[in-house]
Amino acid sequence: MLFSVYEHVSLCCSIQINDVPGFVVQMQRQPFSDAYGKFLTWSIPATEILLSLMMVTTAFRKLGLYLSTSLMICFTGYIVLVQLHYYGKIPCSCGGVISKLSWPQHLLFNLFFVAIGFLGIYLEQRADSLQQNVHLAK
């Protein structure tokens, strides 16, 4: 499920990158230095694509789950700060369906996927443990 979310968001970001000036302006409206705007414009979609690929590659799945859950926690923390009016009014620079969500809906969406991330990590660790037990039993 996390793979699907990152692929959807990174695809929407790629579509937005076709309008680079508009996307950069959206990123620069975030409460960070303008210098980060251009960096975030390219690094967030690239990171999401990389994490998606890691999660579908057996050798990197566990690391991809940890990193993508961590990234989702960071995004969720940002939304909590927005909800607490820490930054004032902040435009959402998300693309696709996610851009239609209100901030409270966006928070619930992210919390759901943080929970999915933790579930994925748990299941991956459980599978590793069961596999180790099978090898010990032989």
Short mmCIF file of C-alpha atoms in Angstrom, two decimals, residues 6-21 23 26 40-50 93-96:
data_model
loop_
_atom_site.label_atom_id
_atom_site.label_comp_id
_atom_site.label_asym_id
_atom_site.label_seq_id
_atom_site.Cartn_x
_atom_site.Cartn_y
_atom_site.Cartn_z
CA TYR A 6 4.43 6.89 -3.15
CA GLU A 7 4.00 5.96 -6.79
CA HIS A 8 0.77 7.99 -7.00
CA VAL A 9 2.30 11.01 -5.29
CA SER A 10 5.55 10.84 -7.24
CA LEU A 11 3.61 10.47 -10.50
CA CYS A 12 1.54 13.52 -9.59
CA CYS A 13 4.74 15.39 -8.72
CA SER A 14 6.20 14.35 -12.07
CA ILE A 15 3.12 15.74 -13.78
CA GLN A 16 3.52 18.93 -11.76
CA ILE A 17 7.17 19.05 -12.79
CA ASN A 18 5.91 19.60 -16.33
CA ASP A 19 4.93 22.99 -14.89
CA VAL A 20 8.25 23.48 -13.12
CA PRO A 21 7.80 27.19 -12.37
CA PHE A 23 5.57 23.62 -8.79
CA GLN A 26 4.20 25.96 -4.52
CA LEU A 40 12.44 19.88 -2.47
CA THR A 41 10.90 20.13 -5.95
CA TRP A 42 13.22 17.41 -7.21
CA SER A 43 14.24 15.53 -4.07
CA ILE A 44 10.79 14.62 -2.72
CA PRO A 45 9.51 12.90 -5.90
CA ALA A 46 12.92 11.24 -6.45
CA THR A 47 12.96 9.95 -2.86
CA GLU A 48 9.42 8.62 -3.16
CA ILE A 49 10.27 6.78 -6.39
CA LEU A 50 13.44 5.34 -4.83
CA SER A 93 1.74 21.16 -2.60
CA CYS A 94 0.57 17.55 -2.91
CA GLY A 95 -0.77 16.40 -6.22
CA GLY A 96 -3.63 14.24 -7.40
#
